[in-house]
Structures are given as C-alpha cells and as structure tokens.
Amino acid sequence: MASKGKIRVLIAKPGLDGHDRGAKVIARALRDSGMEVIYTGLRQTPEDIVEAAIQEDVHFIGLSILSGAHTHIFPRVIDLLKEKDAEDIKIIAGGIIPDEEIPKWNEMGIEAIFGPGSSTKDIIKYIDGKNIE
Amino acid sequence: MNKERLIEKLSEANVRAVARLITLIENENPLSEEILKKVWKETGKSYIIGITGPPGAGKSTIVDSLAKFLVEKGKKVGVLAVDPTSPFSGGAVLGDRLRMTGAQSSGIFIRSVASRGHLGGLAATTRLLINAVELLGNDYTIVETVGAGQGDVEIVKISDTTIVVEVPGLGDEVQAQKAGILEIGDILVVNKSDRPVSDRLARELQMMLSLGDKKDLESPIVPTTATTGEGIDELWEEIKKHQEYLGKGRFKDNRLEKLKYELENQISQKLFTKKIVEIGDKEITKTSKDILNRKIDPFTAVDNIIKE
Ligand SMILES: Nc1nc2c(ncn2[C@@H]2O[C@H](COP(=O)(O)OP(=O)(O)O)[C@@H](O)[C@H]2O)c(=O)[nH]1
Ligand SMILES: [Mg+2]
C-alpha cells in the first residue's frame, strides 16, 4: 500500500512577548503544501511544547522566536526531547538568532534556523528535503 | 519503534506508543491492524462524549473546561479533536489545541486529527482512534467534531452522549439548519451565555425541541460560558443524568447497534475492494465502454459482472 502518511509539524511561539502573526503565516503555508500543522499559539513553555509534540506524534517542532528567549528555550526543548526518548522529533526554528550562534545551535540539535530573510518556501523545501516516510 | 516494542509499550500505557499507534491508524498502515488485534481486549472501556456545533461556537473551549473539571473529580480523560483537511492541498491547520491549554497542563492526552477528506464531521478512522486513546486507561474520551453544521451527524454513531453546542448571534439563516443537528443532541449547550441575546436562543431552542419528535429523555438545554467555566458543572450533571438514564441496558444496546452498523460497513468495504480487484481494470473498462456505446445497460452489466 502506498503510504498515506502526512508530514506533521507542531508550530509554537514560546516566550511572553509579541504576536503570532508570523507563526500563523508559516502554519498556513505548510498546510498549503500538504502538511498537517498543529498550531499551539503563544506563551507555550518548553514542557508544553514537548508534551504536545509527543501526543501529536509530529516529525518537526517549529519554534518561532522573536526576542532573545531562545538562549534558554532551545536547550530546554532539546533536553526534554532527550529525556522523553523522543530525539527523532526534529527541531527547526525561525526568528532573530545571531549568525555567529547558528553553528552552535545546529550542533546542539536545532536542525535548521530560518532568519528574518528566509521565506516560507525555504522552510517547505527544507522539510520536503528530509524525505519523511 | 518496532512492532514488538510498540505493543509492549502500549501495555504500559506509554503516551508515545499510543501517539504512534494513532498515526499508524490514521495512515491506514497495515501494521495498525496487527497491533489493534493484539490489544483489542483492552479497548472499549471509556465512556465516549461527542461534542459538535458550528465553527467558533466554543467546542474546544468547552472540551478544555470539561476535561479539566473531570480531572479535578479524579477521572482520567482523553481528547480527540477533529479539524478539516483542505481539499486543495490535503494539508490542515489543526487549531483546537490552542484552546485546550488548561487541559494540557492537567496532563490530559489531546490529539488533533485531520478529517483527511472524510465527510460527516469526523475522520474515517475515528472509532479506532478512540480505541487507541483508550489504551491510556481513560474513564472518558471526548471527541470534538469538525463543526460543519448539519453534516456533522456521524458523531452519534460514535458517542454514548452527544452534546450539541449552539451560540447566540449566528443570524437567522442558520436557524433553519439547526433543526437537523438539534435532533442528535442528548444535551444542548448554549455557549457564550455572557452575551446578551443568549436567553432568547435558549427559548428558541426550547421551542424547536417541543416541535420535534418526543424522546424518552428530553434533551436539556444548558447555558455555559466556556471561557470562565460557568455552567460546566451543570453540563456535567446532565452528562451524568444521561449516563444513568442509559444504564447498563440501553448503553449496551446502543453500542451493539453502532457496532452492527460498523461491522456491516467494514464487510462491505472489504468485499468491495476484493471484488473490484478480482474483476480487474480491464473488464471494468471494457464494460464501461459497452455502457457508453449503449451496447448494454448498466443494470444488466452489473448483474453480469457480479454473477461471474
Ligand atoms: N465571549 C465568549 N467567548 C467564548 C466562549 N467560549 C469560547 N469563546 C471564544 O470563541 C472563540 C472560538 O472558540 P473555540 O473553542 O475555538 O470554538 P470551536 O471552533 O467551536 O472549537 C474563541 O475565541 C473563544 O475564546 C464564551 O463562553 N464566551
Ligand atoms: Mg475547535
């Protein structure tokens, strides 16, 4: 039987600040390319995000981050996934993250980082390139 | 996770394993059948509450409040929330979880489900998805439908108690549509009772109900404000009343009725697929051409093929 699997992505916008317009735009773009997007909205803690990702059995967690909050959110999400034996869930991130930090985060387990200049097409291309199932 | 490990983890009510089984069922992966065969005896043990009503009525918010309420009463709850799949892309944005942050913090298992082209307000696999969630050992499984209005009637074939949510201010054009969906509700909820015109809606619903067929147990109308949790305890009282009304007898009869329907469906599906494969594309094409050219009528053609 041909696989009827869908790529599932959880989109979250952790941190206390801002709005979630960007995250919504990404969610819709991923939907329009055939993915199932679980949208969890603002102010999610790393614990919430990881628990939701496991329940939803997603392939990717997409973290949309505006402020400098990533320095504590990234490591926490990475650790929690390890703790829960769910390291196969890949983390991608969007937002303003200093260029010089990117290699470090990549090494720690953030698979891809999309800066302010990248388009939703780049994200879709990246996910499709991963050839899930 | 391989099959053996998955089954082992399922017997430990492991969340990751249940989530994976749900994916396999959704994808109609043959492995899901093998696994469900192994764990079947452990399923069917939760009381199923279905929630339907128009988009934006507050279904997810009610599920959130109700699920939290039940957890505080010491019950274990699982949630399935169905949202529509886009017919254009096959993708979906599943947003119910956004309104269920309270339930999420209470440790409730929530799974967002895309309808994947199935009509009727649910996904084709919903019943089996409930069975998968039941492996976590829930007392209650709550199912939220897509919310497509009149089309959302499949929920009654799944749930033990069906709740229909209405809200004031949707305009008169939907009034006419309400009649059909109201009939399926064991309990009617008027949500957003914080809004001024909600009393009027409750009165209208009462009137519509009195015009419809009489039921043994009249469907109560419960006003709620899901965002504050107001009315959720009354809703729970009504669910309990309905559950008591069903008792053991009606409860079993209803489930048997639903299973018979389901079984017939499955048999016809399997027979259908088997027969279609057996007949083969060649014969189907040839006969279709004959029908097209008026060499044979479709009724005789079908009879001939089935007799073969
Ligand atoms: N004023 C008011 N708003 C509510 C109430 N319940 C839900 N809402 C809001 O209505 C919107 C839709 O709610 P949601 O639960 O997503 O509806 P669903 O589409 O039926 O699942 C959200 O913005 C909720 O915050 C209520 O009792 N009163
Ligand atoms: Mg909803």
Short mmCIF file of C-alpha atoms and ligand atoms in Angstrom, two decimals:
data_model
loop_
_atom_site.label_atom_id
_atom_site.label_comp_id
_atom_site.label_asym_id
_atom_site.label_seq_id
_atom_site.Cartn_x
_atom_site.Cartn_y
_atom_site.Cartn_z
CA MET A 1 0.00 0.00 0.00
CA ALA A 2 1.25 3.45 -0.83
CA SER A 3 1.98 5.44 2.28
CA LYS A 4 -0.87 7.69 3.27
CA GLY A 5 1.35 9.38 5.79
CA LYS A 6 1.36 13.11 6.19
CA ILE A 7 4.16 15.26 7.45
CA ARG A 8 3.05 16.62 10.81
CA VAL A 9 4.54 19.79 12.23
CA LEU A 10 3.92 21.46 15.57
CA ILE A 11 4.26 25.23 15.46
CA ALA A 12 4.75 27.06 18.72
CA LYS A 13 5.68 30.53 19.70
CA PRO A 14 7.26 30.29 23.11
CA GLY A 15 8.14 33.33 25.17
CA LEU A 16 6.00 36.04 26.61
CA ASP A 17 6.30 38.75 24.01
CA GLY A 18 4.73 39.71 20.78
CA HIS A 19 2.07 38.42 18.46
CA ASP A 20 1.81 35.23 16.47
CA ARG A 21 1.19 36.60 13.00
CA GLY A 22 4.40 35.16 11.62
CA ALA A 23 3.74 31.75 13.11
CA LYS A 24 0.26 31.72 11.58
CA VAL A 25 1.61 32.61 8.15
CA ILE A 26 4.03 29.70 8.36
CA ALA A 27 1.30 27.34 9.57
CA ARG A 28 -0.88 28.20 6.58
CA ALA A 29 2.00 27.90 4.12
CA LEU A 30 2.83 24.43 5.42
CA ARG A 31 -0.82 23.42 5.18
CA ASP A 32 -0.93 24.65 1.59
CA SER A 33 1.96 22.36 0.78
CA GLY A 34 0.02 19.40 2.15
CA MET A 35 1.28 19.13 5.71
CA GLU A 36 -0.73 18.77 8.90
CA VAL A 37 0.15 21.62 11.19
CA ILE A 38 -0.68 21.64 14.88
CA TYR A 39 -0.84 25.20 15.93
CA THR A 40 -0.37 25.78 19.66
CA GLY A 41 -0.07 29.54 19.79
CA LEU A 42 1.62 31.91 22.17
CA ARG A 43 3.27 31.54 25.54
CA GLN A 44 3.90 27.83 25.49
CA THR A 45 6.54 26.54 27.88
CA PRO A 46 9.15 24.06 26.63
CA GLU A 47 7.37 21.40 28.73
CA ASP A 48 4.04 22.13 27.00
CA ILE A 49 5.68 22.08 23.60
CA VAL A 50 7.45 18.77 24.04
CA GLU A 51 4.45 17.06 25.62
CA ALA A 52 2.22 18.30 22.78
CA ALA A 53 4.75 17.19 20.16
CA ILE A 54 4.78 13.68 21.61
CA GLN A 55 0.99 13.40 21.85
CA GLU A 56 0.64 14.71 18.32
CA ASP A 57 3.41 12.43 17.05
CA VAL A 58 4.91 15.16 14.89
CA HIS A 59 8.02 14.91 12.76
CA PHE A 60 9.03 18.51 13.37
CA ILE A 61 8.73 21.12 16.07
CA GLY A 62 8.84 24.61 14.62
CA LEU A 63 9.76 27.27 17.16
CA SER A 64 9.04 30.84 16.25
CA ILE A 65 11.10 33.15 18.40
CA LEU A 66 11.33 36.91 18.45
CA SER A 67 13.26 38.05 21.49
CA GLY A 68 16.43 36.63 22.92
CA ALA A 69 14.39 33.94 24.65
CA HIS A 70 15.96 31.24 22.53
CA THR A 71 19.04 31.00 24.74
CA HIS A 72 17.06 29.24 27.42
CA ILE A 73 14.22 27.79 25.35
CA PHE A 74 16.35 25.90 22.81
CA PRO A 75 18.42 23.93 25.35
CA ARG A 76 15.34 23.12 27.41
CA VAL A 77 13.39 21.74 24.44
CA ILE A 78 16.41 19.72 23.34
CA ASP A 79 16.88 18.29 26.83
CA LEU A 80 13.22 17.43 27.30
CA LEU A 81 13.10 15.57 23.99
CA LYS A 82 16.11 13.56 25.10
CA GLU A 83 14.55 12.88 28.48
CA LYS A 84 11.36 11.62 26.87
CA ASP A 85 13.21 9.42 24.44
CA ALA A 86 11.87 11.48 21.55
CA GLU A 87 15.01 12.75 19.88
CA ASP A 88 13.75 11.66 16.50
CA ILE A 89 11.50 14.72 16.54
CA LYS A 90 13.44 17.40 14.70
CA ILE A 91 13.54 20.99 15.86
CA ILE A 92 13.54 23.86 13.43
CA ALA A 93 13.42 27.50 14.39
CA GLY A 94 12.60 30.86 12.92
CA GLY A 95 13.34 34.32 14.20
CA ILE A 96 16.19 36.59 15.00
CA ILE A 97 19.12 34.49 16.05
CA PRO A 98 22.64 35.94 15.74
CA ASP A 99 24.52 34.40 12.81
CA GLU A 100 27.55 33.51 14.88
CA GLU A 101 25.41 31.38 17.19
CA ILE A 102 23.89 29.27 14.46
CA PRO A 103 26.61 26.61 14.16
CA LYS A 104 26.48 26.09 17.91
CA TRP A 105 22.72 25.55 17.89
CA ASN A 106 22.93 23.27 14.88
CA GLU A 107 25.41 21.15 16.74
CA MET A 108 23.23 21.05 19.85
CA GLY A 109 20.26 19.75 17.90
CA ILE A 110 18.39 22.60 16.27
CA GLU A 111 18.30 21.16 12.78
CA ALA A 112 17.70 24.35 10.86
CA ILE A 113 17.33 28.03 11.61
CA PHE A 114 15.45 30.39 9.34
CA GLY A 115 16.33 34.03 9.80
CA PRO A 116 14.20 37.07 9.01
CA GLY A 117 15.28 36.97 5.36
CA SER A 118 14.02 33.48 4.64
CA SER A 119 10.68 32.73 3.06
CA THR A 120 8.11 30.07 3.81
CA LYS A 121 9.27 28.39 0.59
CA ASP A 122 12.70 27.82 2.15
CA ILE A 123 11.10 26.10 5.12
CA ILE A 124 8.91 23.89 2.95
CA LYS A 125 11.86 22.99 0.75
CA TYR A 126 13.89 22.06 3.78
CA ILE A 127 11.16 19.84 5.27
CA ASP A 128 10.40 18.17 1.95
CA GLY A 129 14.10 17.53 1.52
CA LYS A 130 14.06 15.44 4.68
CA ASN A 131 12.00 12.78 2.89
CA ILE A 132 9.82 11.75 5.80
CA GLU A 133 8.38 8.23 5.32
CA MET B 1 9.78 1.67 17.45
CA ASN B 2 9.30 -1.81 16.05
CA LYS B 3 6.08 -3.78 16.41
CA GLU B 4 7.02 -5.84 19.46
CA ARG B 5 8.34 -2.86 21.32
CA LEU B 6 5.30 -0.81 20.42
CA ILE B 7 2.95 -3.49 21.75
CA GLU B 8 5.00 -3.78 24.92
CA LYS B 9 4.91 -0.01 25.42
CA LEU B 10 1.18 0.07 24.74
CA SER B 11 0.61 -2.40 27.54
CA GLU B 12 2.41 0.06 29.80
CA ALA B 13 0.05 2.84 28.64
CA ASN B 14 3.01 4.73 27.23
CA VAL B 15 1.96 8.05 25.68
CA ARG B 16 4.49 7.94 22.87
CA ALA B 17 3.38 4.47 21.85
CA VAL B 18 -0.30 5.45 21.85
CA ALA B 19 0.53 8.54 19.79
CA ARG B 20 2.40 6.36 17.30
CA LEU B 21 -0.43 3.84 17.07
CA ILE B 22 -2.79 6.72 16.30
CA THR B 23 -0.53 7.77 13.42
CA LEU B 24 -0.47 4.23 12.05
CA ILE B 25 -4.27 4.05 12.20
CA GLU B 26 -4.64 7.46 10.55
CA ASN B 27 -2.31 6.40 7.76
CA GLU B 28 -4.21 3.14 7.33
CA ASN B 29 -0.92 1.38 7.75
CA PRO B 30 -1.49 -2.42 7.79
CA LEU B 31 0.65 -2.60 10.92
CA SER B 32 -2.11 -0.81 12.83
CA GLU B 33 -4.46 -3.76 12.26
CA GLU B 34 -1.91 -6.21 13.57
CA ILE B 35 -1.38 -4.16 16.68
CA LEU B 36 -5.07 -3.49 17.31
CA LYS B 37 -5.71 -7.24 17.11
CA LYS B 38 -3.22 -7.73 19.93
CA VAL B 39 -4.60 -5.03 22.22
CA TRP B 40 -8.29 -5.22 21.30
CA LYS B 41 -9.40 -6.69 24.63
CA GLU B 42 -8.02 -3.65 26.44
CA THR B 43 -10.13 -1.20 24.41
CA GLY B 44 -13.76 -0.15 24.59
CA LYS B 45 -13.61 0.76 28.23
CA SER B 46 -14.15 4.50 28.20
CA TYR B 47 -17.39 6.45 28.14
CA ILE B 48 -17.47 8.49 24.95
CA ILE B 49 -18.70 12.07 24.90
CA GLY B 50 -19.13 13.72 21.50
CA ILE B 51 -19.24 17.49 21.01
CA THR B 52 -20.50 19.11 17.85
CA GLY B 53 -21.75 22.53 16.76
CA PRO B 54 -20.83 25.32 14.33
CA PRO B 55 -17.26 26.63 13.98
CA GLY B 56 -16.44 29.18 16.62
CA ALA B 57 -19.26 28.08 18.94
CA GLY B 58 -16.70 27.29 21.61
CA LYS B 59 -16.48 23.49 21.30
CA SER B 60 -12.75 23.35 22.02
CA THR B 61 -13.11 25.76 24.92
CA ILE B 62 -15.88 23.60 26.38
CA VAL B 63 -13.79 20.47 25.94
CA ASP B 64 -10.99 22.24 27.77
CA SER B 65 -13.19 23.23 30.73
CA LEU B 66 -15.00 19.92 30.88
CA ALA B 67 -11.81 17.87 30.70
CA LYS B 68 -10.18 19.92 33.46
CA PHE B 69 -13.34 19.59 35.54
CA LEU B 70 -13.30 15.82 35.18
CA VAL B 71 -9.64 15.59 36.09
CA GLU B 72 -10.37 17.53 39.27
CA LYS B 73 -13.04 14.92 40.02
CA GLY B 74 -10.34 12.29 39.80
CA LYS B 75 -11.32 10.98 36.36
CA LYS B 76 -8.90 10.16 33.57
CA VAL B 77 -9.70 11.85 30.26
CA GLY B 78 -8.50 11.64 26.67
CA VAL B 79 -9.41 14.05 23.88
CA LEU B 80 -9.63 13.73 20.10
CA ALA B 81 -10.24 16.98 18.23
CA VAL B 82 -11.05 16.78 14.53
CA ASP B 83 -10.47 19.67 12.13
CA PRO B 84 -11.00 19.78 8.38
CA THR B 85 -8.39 18.85 5.81
CA SER B 86 -8.03 21.33 2.97
CA PRO B 87 -9.48 19.75 -0.16
CA PHE B 88 -6.96 21.66 -2.26
CA SER B 89 -3.67 20.76 -0.67
CA GLY B 90 -4.53 17.79 1.53
CA GLY B 91 -2.93 19.68 4.39
CA ALA B 92 -4.57 21.08 7.50
CA VAL B 93 -4.08 23.60 10.25
CA LEU B 94 -5.24 21.92 13.43
CA GLY B 95 -6.03 24.68 15.89
CA ASP B 96 -8.22 23.09 18.56
CA ARG B 97 -5.28 22.57 20.85
CA LEU B 98 -4.85 26.32 21.04
CA ARG B 99 -7.97 26.46 23.24
CA MET B 100 -7.02 23.47 25.33
CA THR B 101 -4.03 24.76 27.21
CA GLY B 102 -5.74 24.22 30.55
CA ALA B 103 -6.47 20.60 29.80
CA GLN B 104 -2.94 20.20 28.51
CA SER B 105 -1.46 21.44 31.78
CA SER B 106 -3.68 18.97 33.64
CA GLY B 107 -1.81 16.20 31.86
CA ILE B 108 -4.67 15.20 29.58
CA PHE B 109 -3.85 13.40 26.36
CA ILE B 110 -5.02 15.51 23.43
CA ARG B 111 -4.70 14.51 19.80
CA SER B 112 -5.53 16.78 16.87
CA VAL B 113 -6.96 14.82 13.98
CA ALA B 114 -7.38 15.95 10.37
CA SER B 115 -10.54 14.77 8.61
CA ARG B 116 -8.47 13.72 5.56
CA GLY B 117 -11.32 14.10 3.14
CA HIS B 118 -13.88 12.19 5.16
CA LEU B 119 -17.29 13.83 5.40
CA GLY B 120 -19.58 13.71 8.39
CA GLY B 121 -17.52 15.75 10.80
CA LEU B 122 -15.01 13.08 11.78
CA ALA B 123 -12.08 11.22 10.27
CA ALA B 124 -12.83 7.82 8.74
CA THR B 125 -10.73 6.14 11.40
CA THR B 126 -12.15 7.97 14.43
CA ARG B 127 -13.60 4.92 16.16
CA LEU B 128 -10.27 3.12 16.06
CA LEU B 129 -8.50 6.28 17.19
CA ILE B 130 -10.74 6.26 20.27
CA ASN B 131 -9.72 2.67 20.90
CA ALA B 132 -6.07 3.68 20.71
CA VAL B 133 -6.59 6.51 23.19
CA GLU B 134 -8.36 4.07 25.50
CA LEU B 135 -5.11 2.18 25.93
CA LEU B 136 -4.11 5.03 28.26
CA GLY B 137 -6.83 3.81 30.61
CA ASN B 138 -9.28 6.71 30.39
CA ASP B 139 -12.65 6.82 32.07
CA TYR B 140 -13.83 9.33 29.46
CA THR B 141 -12.92 10.05 25.85
CA ILE B 142 -14.13 13.37 24.49
CA VAL B 143 -14.42 13.78 20.71
CA GLU B 144 -14.78 17.20 19.10
CA THR B 145 -16.11 17.21 15.53
CA VAL B 146 -15.13 19.44 12.62
CA GLY B 147 -18.20 21.60 13.16
CA ALA B 148 -19.66 21.70 9.68
CA GLY B 149 -23.20 22.09 10.95
CA GLN B 150 -25.76 19.74 9.50
CA GLY B 151 -23.19 17.42 8.01
CA ASP B 152 -21.75 16.63 11.41
CA VAL B 153 -24.07 13.78 12.23
CA GLU B 154 -21.60 10.92 12.33
CA ILE B 155 -20.72 11.74 15.89
CA VAL B 156 -23.89 9.98 17.14
CA LYS B 157 -22.60 6.72 15.72
CA ILE B 158 -19.54 7.07 17.89
CA SER B 159 -20.53 8.66 21.17
CA ASP B 160 -22.51 7.48 24.15
CA THR B 161 -23.59 11.03 24.94
CA THR B 162 -23.74 13.65 22.20
CA ILE B 163 -23.57 17.34 23.07
CA VAL B 164 -24.66 19.94 20.52
CA VAL B 165 -23.30 23.44 21.10
CA GLU B 166 -25.10 26.50 19.82
CA VAL B 167 -24.28 30.18 20.24
CA PRO B 168 -26.31 33.35 20.00
CA GLY B 169 -25.78 35.74 17.13
CA LEU B 170 -25.14 33.47 14.18
CA GLY B 171 -28.04 35.05 12.31
CA ASP B 172 -31.39 33.79 11.15
CA GLU B 173 -30.13 31.94 8.12
CA VAL B 174 -28.73 29.21 10.32
CA GLN B 175 -31.93 28.84 12.27
CA ALA B 176 -33.45 26.56 9.70
CA GLN B 177 -30.36 24.37 9.69
CA LYS B 178 -30.44 23.91 13.40
CA ALA B 179 -33.41 21.58 13.46
CA GLY B 180 -31.45 18.67 11.98
CA ILE B 181 -28.45 18.94 14.20
CA LEU B 182 -30.54 19.53 17.32
CA GLU B 183 -32.13 16.13 16.97
CA ILE B 184 -28.83 14.38 17.51
CA GLY B 185 -28.10 16.16 20.79
CA ASP B 186 -28.65 14.32 24.05
CA ILE B 187 -27.71 17.62 25.64
CA LEU B 188 -27.90 21.09 24.08
CA VAL B 189 -25.48 23.73 25.23
CA VAL B 190 -26.00 27.44 24.71
CA ASN B 191 -22.47 28.71 24.99
CA LYS B 192 -21.29 32.32 25.23
CA SER B 193 -24.04 32.98 27.74
CA ASP B 194 -22.13 36.10 28.68
CA ARG B 195 -23.62 37.56 25.52
CA PRO B 196 -26.88 39.49 25.83
CA VAL B 197 -29.12 37.56 23.42
CA SER B 198 -28.36 34.09 24.72
CA ASP B 199 -31.62 33.83 26.69
CA ARG B 200 -33.55 34.28 23.51
CA LEU B 201 -31.59 31.49 21.81
CA ALA B 202 -32.32 29.15 24.72
CA ARG B 203 -36.03 29.93 24.39
CA GLU B 204 -35.93 29.35 20.63
CA LEU B 205 -34.20 26.03 21.10
CA GLN B 206 -36.76 25.03 23.69
CA MET B 207 -39.47 25.79 21.18
CA MET B 208 -37.80 23.86 18.37
CA LEU B 209 -37.39 20.89 20.67
CA SER B 210 -41.05 20.91 21.61
CA LEU B 211 -41.95 20.81 17.92
CA GLY B 212 -39.74 17.83 17.19
CA ASP B 213 -40.25 14.14 17.96
CA LYS B 214 -40.65 13.34 21.61
CA LYS B 215 -37.73 11.47 23.11
CA ASP B 216 -37.84 9.27 26.22
CA LEU B 217 -35.42 11.57 27.91
CA GLU B 218 -35.92 15.15 26.86
CA SER B 219 -32.70 16.90 25.88
CA PRO B 220 -31.85 19.52 28.48
CA ILE B 221 -30.59 22.95 27.48
CA VAL B 222 -27.55 24.07 29.45
CA PRO B 223 -26.24 27.64 29.31
CA THR B 224 -22.44 27.89 29.60
CA THR B 225 -19.68 30.43 29.41
CA ALA B 226 -16.82 28.17 28.48
CA THR B 227 -14.16 30.85 28.82
CA THR B 228 -14.91 31.25 32.55
CA GLY B 229 -16.08 27.70 33.17
CA GLU B 230 -19.53 28.85 34.14
CA GLY B 231 -22.16 26.18 33.62
CA ILE B 232 -19.66 23.36 33.21
CA ASP B 233 -20.74 21.75 36.47
CA GLU B 234 -24.36 21.82 35.26
CA LEU B 235 -23.22 20.30 31.98
CA TRP B 236 -21.51 17.54 33.92
CA GLU B 237 -24.68 16.91 35.94
CA GLU B 238 -26.61 16.48 32.70
CA ILE B 239 -23.98 14.14 31.25
CA LYS B 240 -24.22 12.03 34.40
CA LYS B 241 -28.01 12.04 34.17
CA HIS B 242 -27.82 10.81 30.61
CA GLN B 243 -25.26 8.20 31.54
CA GLU B 244 -27.55 6.99 34.35
CA TYR B 245 -30.53 7.01 32.03
CA LEU B 246 -28.65 4.77 29.61
CA GLY B 247 -27.75 2.49 32.48
CA LYS B 248 -26.30 -0.87 31.55
CA GLY B 249 -29.16 -1.94 29.29
CA ARG B 250 -29.56 0.96 26.89
CA PHE B 251 -25.84 1.61 26.94
CA LYS B 252 -25.07 -1.90 25.69
CA ASP B 253 -27.96 -1.89 23.22
CA ASN B 254 -26.78 1.41 21.73
CA ARG B 255 -23.23 0.23 21.40
CA LEU B 256 -24.33 -3.03 19.84
CA GLU B 257 -26.45 -1.14 17.35
CA LYS B 258 -23.47 1.03 16.41
CA LEU B 259 -21.14 -1.94 16.15
CA LYS B 260 -23.54 -3.76 13.84
CA TYR B 261 -23.61 -0.76 11.58
CA GLU B 262 -19.83 -0.53 11.69
CA LEU B 263 -19.34 -4.21 11.02
CA GLU B 264 -21.66 -4.11 8.03
CA ASN B 265 -19.68 -1.18 6.71
CA GLN B 266 -16.39 -2.95 7.15
CA ILE B 267 -17.65 -6.10 5.49
CA SER B 268 -18.98 -4.21 2.51
CA GLN B 269 -15.72 -2.25 2.25
CA LYS B 270 -13.63 -5.40 2.27
CA LEU B 271 -15.90 -7.26 -0.12
CA PHE B 272 -15.98 -4.24 -2.37
CA THR B 273 -12.19 -3.94 -2.54
CA LYS B 274 -11.80 -7.67 -3.03
CA LYS B 275 -14.36 -7.80 -5.81
CA ILE B 276 -13.00 -4.75 -7.61
CA VAL B 277 -9.53 -6.25 -7.63
CA GLU B 278 -10.95 -9.59 -8.75
CA ILE B 279 -12.84 -8.07 -11.65
CA GLY B 280 -9.82 -6.09 -12.74
CA ASP B 281 -9.42 -2.83 -14.54
CA LYS B 282 -9.62 -4.42 -17.98
CA GLU B 283 -13.11 -5.78 -17.55
CA ILE B 284 -14.31 -2.58 -15.86
CA THR B 285 -13.01 -0.52 -18.78
CA LYS B 286 -14.49 -2.86 -21.37
CA THR B 287 -17.92 -2.91 -19.73
CA SER B 288 -17.88 0.85 -19.22
CA LYS B 289 -17.23 1.26 -22.95
CA ASP B 290 -20.15 -1.04 -23.70
CA ILE B 291 -22.37 1.05 -21.47
CA LEU B 292 -21.07 4.24 -23.08
CA ASN B 293 -21.84 2.90 -26.58
CA ARG B 294 -25.26 1.72 -25.43
CA LYS B 295 -24.43 -1.91 -26.15
CA ILE B 296 -25.63 -2.81 -22.71
CA ASP B 297 -27.47 -1.08 -19.92
CA PRO B 298 -25.66 -0.54 -16.58
CA PHE B 299 -28.11 -2.69 -14.61
CA THR B 300 -27.61 -5.82 -16.68
CA ALA B 301 -23.89 -5.11 -16.82
CA VAL B 302 -23.58 -5.03 -13.04
CA ASP B 303 -25.65 -8.18 -12.64
CA ASN B 304 -23.50 -9.97 -15.19
CA ILE B 305 -20.26 -8.96 -13.52
CA ILE B 306 -21.41 -9.90 -10.03
CA LYS B 307 -22.69 -13.29 -11.20
CA GLU B 308 -19.37 -14.19 -12.79
N1 LIG C 1 -17.49 35.51 24.98
C1 LIG C 1 -17.26 34.20 24.94
N2 LIG C 1 -16.34 33.71 24.08
C2 LIG C 1 -16.13 32.38 24.06
C3 LIG C 1 -16.82 31.48 24.91
N3 LIG C 1 -16.42 30.22 24.64
C4 LIG C 1 -15.50 30.32 23.66
N4 LIG C 1 -15.31 31.61 23.30
C5 LIG C 1 -14.39 32.13 22.28
O1 LIG C 1 -14.88 31.77 21.00
C6 LIG C 1 -13.81 31.52 20.09
C7 LIG C 1 -13.95 30.16 19.45
O2 LIG C 1 -13.83 29.17 20.42
P1 LIG C 1 -13.42 27.66 20.08
O3 LIG C 1 -13.47 26.90 21.36
O4 LIG C 1 -12.17 27.62 19.30
O5 LIG C 1 -14.66 27.25 19.14
P2 LIG C 1 -14.83 25.93 18.22
O6 LIG C 1 -14.48 26.33 16.83
O7 LIG C 1 -16.30 25.59 18.32
O8 LIG C 1 -13.96 24.86 18.76
C8 LIG C 1 -12.55 31.69 20.92
O9 LIG C 1 -12.03 32.95 20.70
C9 LIG C 1 -13.02 31.52 22.34
O10 LIG C 1 -12.20 32.19 23.27
C10 LIG C 1 -17.78 32.03 25.85
O11 LIG C 1 -18.43 31.34 26.62
N5 LIG C 1 -17.95 33.39 25.81
MG MG C 2 -12.49 23.68 17.86
#
